[in-house]
Amino acid sequence: MKAYVYGAGGAAIAEVDKPAPTGPQVLIRVRACGLNRADLGMTKGHAHGAAGGVGAVLGMEWAGEIEAVGDEAHGCEVGQRVMGSGVAAFGEYTLADHGRVFPIPDSVSFEEAATLPVALTTMHNALIAVGRLRPGETVLIQGASSGVGLMALQIAKLKGARFVIGSSTDKGRRDRLSEFGADLAIDSSAEGWVDQVLAATGGAGVDLIIDQISGKVANQNLAAARVRGRIVNIGRLGGTHADFNFDLHAARRIDYVGVTFRSRSIEEIREIFRQVRGDIWPAVESRKLRLPIDRVFPFSEIGEAFAHMEANRHLGKIVVTF
């Protein structure tokens, strides 16, 4: 089968063996894939947790049909349309754990479905399970114009946040954040954004910050959070480093938690998928929670798709189809 593989000369389409499911795995005939920033790093040879490196089939988000099931893959049927996340997504076929798939609602296309799994699981976990968002609270999403950021705005509103702030350093994308639930859009690279947040919250600061930027904004986040606020740091591939104001962290008594899928067990990931299904699935089925598709590329042009991502001019998801 054809797949997008990182080799000694970089990432390229190559022929690889078709995988076969065992135990809790299902075999997916891939119809569409969503591109993520972590994928871009892996095309340059970076590891993402245990994934990546020479010989690795790249990709982590897909939609397609189940072609075969392992003998421990419960609740999955051959022919079922599903979407999910994992490793080795950029191929005509991929393997997935049976607990790491969602059924695709009838009204959702493969292209749309391929935009959803990473955003839904990442941001439901960050906002609800870890961030403990409660109705009536205020929220700041750092990096809100990314695909997962746009989903975070929507989930926050769906779950009753009173006031939602989103950040983007690009004016065009910042101007569109209100379409996805932002009550205020800020530029976190500009001077004075903390003052904007404090003014919007009556001087108190926000209850919850979902941080996809970290680094240089870490101390500013501390100043923008209320006393006894929460900050959920979503790790970035490659990492960012900066000084940290431990005294301000202590003075504001902030609950600061880091999250990533890279170090989670399969049991933890299955539970995250179960929580999404049990909490916000009606909003997925009704398409109340959805992401814009910036552009669709055929698999033969996957290199051009990544060049489009690296140009950083898009809003929403870039999708590759088979």
Coordinates of C-alpha atoms in Angstrom, one line a residue:
M1 CA 0.0 0.0 0.0
K2 CA 1.0 3.6 -0.4
A3 CA 1.9 5.7 2.7
Y4 CA 3.7 8.9 3.7
V5 CA 6.9 7.7 5.3
Y6 CA 9.8 9.6 6.9
G7 CA 13.0 8.3 5.3
A8 CA 16.7 9.2 5.3
G9 CA 16.0 11.8 2.6
G10 CA 12.9 13.2 4.4
A11 CA 9.2 12.5 4.1
A12 CA 7.8 11.0 0.9
I13 CA 5.2 8.7 -0.5
A14 CA 6.4 5.1 -0.5
E15 CA 5.2 1.5 -0.7
V16 CA 4.9 -0.3 2.6
D17 CA 3.2 -3.5 3.8
K18 CA -0.5 -3.5 4.5
P19 CA -1.0 -4.0 8.3
A20 CA -3.2 -6.7 9.8
P21 CA -5.1 -6.2 13.1
T22 CA -4.5 -8.3 16.2
G23 CA -6.1 -8.3 19.6
P24 CA -7.9 -5.0 20.3
Q25 CA -7.0 -3.5 16.9
V26 CA -9.1 -2.6 13.9
L27 CA -7.9 -2.2 10.4
I28 CA -9.1 1.0 8.8
R29 CA -9.4 1.8 5.1
V30 CA -8.5 5.4 5.3
R31 CA -10.5 7.9 3.3
A32 CA -9.3 11.2 4.7
C33 CA -6.7 12.5 7.2
G34 CA -6.4 15.7 9.2
L35 CA -3.0 17.4 9.4
N36 CA -1.7 18.5 12.8
R37 CA 1.2 20.6 13.9
A38 CA 2.8 17.6 15.4
D39 CA 2.8 15.9 12.0
L40 CA 4.7 18.9 10.5
G41 CA 7.4 18.4 13.1
M42 CA 7.6 14.7 12.3
T43 CA 8.1 15.4 8.6
K44 CA 11.3 17.1 9.7
G45 CA 12.5 14.1 11.7
H46 CA 11.2 15.1 15.2
A47 CA 9.8 12.4 17.4
H48 CA 6.3 12.7 18.9
G49 CA 6.3 10.5 22.0
A50 CA 7.3 7.1 20.8
A51 CA 6.3 7.8 17.2
G52 CA 8.5 9.1 14.4
G53 CA 12.0 8.6 13.0
V54 CA 13.3 6.9 9.9
G55 CA 10.9 4.3 8.6
A56 CA 7.9 5.7 10.4
V57 CA 4.6 6.1 8.6
L58 CA 3.5 9.6 9.6
G59 CA 0.1 10.9 10.6
M60 CA -2.2 10.8 13.7
E61 CA -5.8 11.6 12.6
W62 CA -8.0 9.8 10.1
A63 CA -11.5 8.9 9.0
G64 CA -12.5 5.8 7.1
E65 CA -14.2 2.4 7.2
I66 CA -13.4 -0.7 9.3
E67 CA -12.2 -3.5 7.0
A68 CA -11.2 -6.1 9.6
V69 CA -11.2 -6.5 13.4
G70 CA -8.9 -8.2 15.9
D71 CA -10.4 -10.8 18.2
E72 CA -10.5 -8.4 21.1
A73 CA -11.8 -5.4 19.2
H74 CA -15.2 -5.0 21.0
G75 CA -18.0 -2.8 19.6
C76 CA -16.5 -2.5 16.1
E77 CA -18.1 -3.9 13.0
V78 CA -16.7 -4.4 9.5
G79 CA -18.0 -1.7 7.2
Q80 CA -18.6 0.8 10.0
R81 CA -17.6 4.4 9.2
V82 CA -15.3 5.6 12.0
M83 CA -12.8 8.4 12.8
G84 CA -10.0 8.3 15.3
S85 CA -6.4 9.1 16.2
G86 CA -3.2 7.1 16.7
V87 CA -0.1 6.6 14.7
A88 CA 0.6 5.8 11.0
A89 CA -2.5 7.5 9.7
F90 CA -1.1 8.8 6.4
G91 CA -1.6 5.5 4.4
E92 CA -4.2 3.7 2.5
Y93 CA -4.7 1.6 5.6
T94 CA -4.0 2.1 9.3
L95 CA -4.4 0.2 12.5
A96 CA -6.3 1.7 15.5
D97 CA -7.1 0.6 19.0
H98 CA -10.8 -0.3 19.3
G99 CA -11.2 2.2 22.2
R100 CA -9.7 5.0 20.2
V101 CA -12.4 5.4 17.5
F102 CA -15.6 7.3 17.2
P103 CA -18.5 6.4 14.9
I104 CA -19.0 9.0 12.1
P105 CA -22.5 10.5 12.3
D106 CA -24.5 10.0 9.1
S107 CA -24.6 13.7 8.3
V108 CA -20.8 14.1 8.5
S109 CA -18.5 13.4 5.5
F110 CA -15.1 11.7 5.7
E111 CA -13.4 15.0 5.1
E112 CA -15.2 16.7 8.0
A113 CA -14.8 13.6 10.3
A114 CA -11.0 13.7 9.7
T115 CA -10.9 17.2 11.4
L116 CA -12.5 16.1 14.7
P117 CA -10.9 13.4 16.8
V118 CA -7.7 15.2 18.0
A119 CA -9.5 18.5 18.6
L120 CA -12.5 16.8 20.5
T121 CA -10.4 14.6 22.7
T122 CA -7.6 17.2 23.4
M123 CA -9.9 20.0 24.3
H124 CA -12.6 18.2 26.1
N125 CA -10.0 16.6 28.3
A126 CA -8.2 20.0 28.9
L127 CA -11.3 22.0 29.6
I128 CA -13.5 19.6 31.4
A129 CA -11.6 16.6 32.8
V130 CA -8.5 18.5 33.8
G131 CA -9.5 22.1 33.7
R132 CA -12.7 21.5 35.7
L133 CA -14.7 24.1 33.7
R134 CA -17.9 25.1 35.4
P135 CA -20.9 27.0 34.0
G136 CA -20.6 30.7 34.5
E137 CA -16.8 30.8 34.6
T138 CA -14.4 32.8 32.4
V139 CA -11.9 31.1 30.0
L140 CA -8.9 32.1 28.0
I141 CA -7.8 29.9 25.1
Q142 CA -4.2 30.7 24.1
G143 CA -3.6 29.8 20.4
A144 CA -7.3 29.9 19.7
S145 CA -7.1 30.1 15.9
S146 CA -5.6 26.6 15.6
G147 CA -8.0 23.7 14.9
V148 CA -7.9 22.5 18.4
G149 CA -8.2 26.1 19.6
L150 CA -11.3 26.7 17.6
M151 CA -12.8 23.5 19.1
A152 CA -11.9 24.7 22.6
L153 CA -13.8 28.0 22.1
Q154 CA -16.9 26.0 21.0
I155 CA -16.7 23.4 23.8
A156 CA -16.3 26.2 26.4
K157 CA -19.4 27.9 25.2
L158 CA -21.3 24.6 24.9
K159 CA -20.5 23.8 28.6
G160 CA -21.7 27.2 29.9
A161 CA -18.6 29.5 30.1
R162 CA -19.8 33.0 30.8
F163 CA -17.1 34.8 28.9
V164 CA -14.6 33.3 26.5
I165 CA -11.4 35.0 25.3
G166 CA -9.3 33.7 22.4
S167 CA -5.8 34.7 21.4
S168 CA -4.2 34.8 17.9
T169 CA -1.2 36.8 16.7
D170 CA -2.7 37.1 13.2
K171 CA -5.3 39.9 12.8
G172 CA -7.3 38.2 10.0
R173 CA -7.7 35.0 12.1
R174 CA -8.2 37.0 15.3
D175 CA -11.1 38.9 13.6
R176 CA -12.9 35.6 13.0
L177 CA -12.7 34.1 16.5
S178 CA -16.1 35.4 17.4
E179 CA -17.6 33.0 14.8
F180 CA -16.5 30.2 17.0
G181 CA -17.6 31.6 20.4
A182 CA -15.0 34.1 21.5
D183 CA -16.4 37.1 23.3
L184 CA -13.1 38.9 23.1
A185 CA -10.1 38.3 20.8
I186 CA -6.6 39.4 21.9
D187 CA -3.1 39.4 20.4
S188 CA -0.9 37.6 23.0
S189 CA 2.3 38.9 21.3
A190 CA 1.2 42.6 21.9
E191 CA 1.9 44.7 24.9
G192 CA -1.0 45.1 27.2
W193 CA -3.0 42.0 26.5
V194 CA -3.0 41.1 30.2
D195 CA -4.6 44.4 30.9
Q196 CA -7.3 43.7 28.3
V197 CA -8.1 40.4 30.1
L198 CA -8.2 42.0 33.5
A199 CA -10.4 44.8 32.2
A200 CA -12.8 42.2 30.7
T201 CA -13.0 40.3 34.0
G202 CA -13.5 43.3 36.3
G203 CA -9.9 43.1 37.5
A204 CA -10.2 39.6 38.8
G205 CA -8.6 37.6 35.9
V206 CA -9.9 34.5 34.2
D207 CA -10.9 31.3 36.0
L208 CA -9.3 28.9 33.5
I209 CA -6.5 29.3 30.9
I210 CA -5.9 26.6 28.2
D211 CA -2.3 27.4 27.1
Q212 CA -1.0 26.1 23.8
I213 CA 1.8 28.7 23.6
S214 CA 3.7 28.7 27.0
G215 CA 7.2 30.0 26.9
K216 CA 7.2 33.7 26.8
V217 CA 3.5 34.0 27.8
A218 CA 3.8 31.8 30.9
N219 CA 4.3 34.6 33.4
Q220 CA 1.7 36.7 31.6
N221 CA -0.8 33.9 32.0
L222 CA -0.1 33.9 35.8
A223 CA -0.9 37.6 35.9
A224 CA -4.1 37.1 33.7
A225 CA -5.5 34.3 35.9
R226 CA -7.5 35.0 39.0
V227 CA -6.4 34.0 42.5
R228 CA -7.0 30.2 42.7
G229 CA -7.4 30.1 39.0
R230 CA -6.4 27.1 36.8
I231 CA -3.9 26.9 33.9
V232 CA -3.7 23.8 31.7
N233 CA -0.5 23.6 29.7
I234 CA -0.8 21.6 26.5
G235 CA 2.7 20.5 25.6
R236 CA 4.1 21.7 22.3
L237 CA 6.2 19.5 20.0
G238 CA 9.8 20.8 20.3
G239 CA 9.0 22.6 23.5
T240 CA 9.3 26.2 24.5
H241 CA 11.4 27.5 27.4
A242 CA 11.4 30.7 29.5
D243 CA 11.8 32.0 33.0
F244 CA 8.9 31.2 35.4
N245 CA 7.7 33.5 38.1
F246 CA 7.4 31.1 41.0
D247 CA 6.5 33.8 43.5
L248 CA 3.5 35.0 41.3
H249 CA 2.4 31.4 40.9
A250 CA 2.4 30.9 44.6
A251 CA 0.9 34.3 45.4
R252 CA -2.1 33.7 43.1
R253 CA -2.3 30.1 44.3
I254 CA -2.8 28.8 40.7
D255 CA -3.4 25.2 39.9
Y256 CA -1.0 24.7 37.0
V257 CA -1.3 21.3 35.2
G258 CA 0.5 19.9 32.1
V259 CA -1.2 17.5 29.7
T260 CA -0.2 15.5 26.6
F261 CA -1.3 12.3 24.9
R262 CA 2.3 11.4 24.4
S263 CA 2.8 9.9 27.9
R264 CA -0.7 8.5 28.4
S265 CA -1.4 4.8 28.5
I266 CA -3.9 3.3 26.1
E267 CA -6.3 2.8 29.1
E268 CA -6.2 6.5 29.8
I269 CA -6.8 7.4 26.1
R270 CA -9.7 5.0 25.9
E271 CA -11.3 6.8 29.0
I272 CA -10.9 10.2 27.3
F273 CA -12.7 8.8 24.2
R274 CA -15.5 7.4 26.5
Q275 CA -15.8 10.8 28.2
V276 CA -16.3 12.6 24.9
R277 CA -18.9 10.2 23.8
G278 CA -20.7 10.4 27.2
D279 CA -20.7 14.2 27.5
I280 CA -20.7 16.1 24.2
W281 CA -21.6 13.6 21.5
P282 CA -25.1 15.0 20.8
A283 CA -23.4 18.3 19.8
V284 CA -21.1 16.4 17.4
E285 CA -24.0 14.5 15.9
S286 CA -25.9 17.8 15.4
R287 CA -22.8 19.4 14.0
K288 CA -22.9 22.1 16.6
L289 CA -19.3 21.2 17.3
R290 CA -17.4 21.3 14.0
L291 CA -14.3 22.8 12.4
P292 CA -13.8 24.7 9.2
I293 CA -11.9 23.0 6.4
D294 CA -9.3 25.4 5.0
R295 CA -8.3 23.2 2.1
V296 CA -8.4 19.6 0.8
F297 CA -5.5 18.0 -1.0
P298 CA -5.3 14.6 -2.7
F299 CA -2.9 12.2 -1.1
S300 CA -0.6 12.5 -4.1
E301 CA -0.1 16.2 -3.1
I302 CA 0.5 15.7 0.6
G303 CA 3.9 17.4 0.4
E304 CA 2.0 20.5 -0.9
A305 CA -0.4 20.2 2.0
F306 CA 2.4 20.4 4.5
A307 CA 3.9 23.4 2.7
H308 CA 0.5 25.1 3.0
M309 CA 0.5 24.4 6.7
E310 CA 4.0 25.6 7.2
A311 CA 3.1 28.9 5.4
N312 CA 0.7 29.4 8.4
R313 CA -1.9 31.3 6.4
H314 CA -4.8 28.9 7.1
L315 CA -7.7 29.0 9.5
G316 CA -9.1 25.6 10.4
K317 CA -8.0 22.2 9.2
I318 CA -6.0 21.0 6.2
V319 CA -7.3 17.6 5.0
V320 CA -5.8 15.0 2.7
T321 CA -8.0 12.5 0.9
F322 CA -7.4 9.0 -0.6

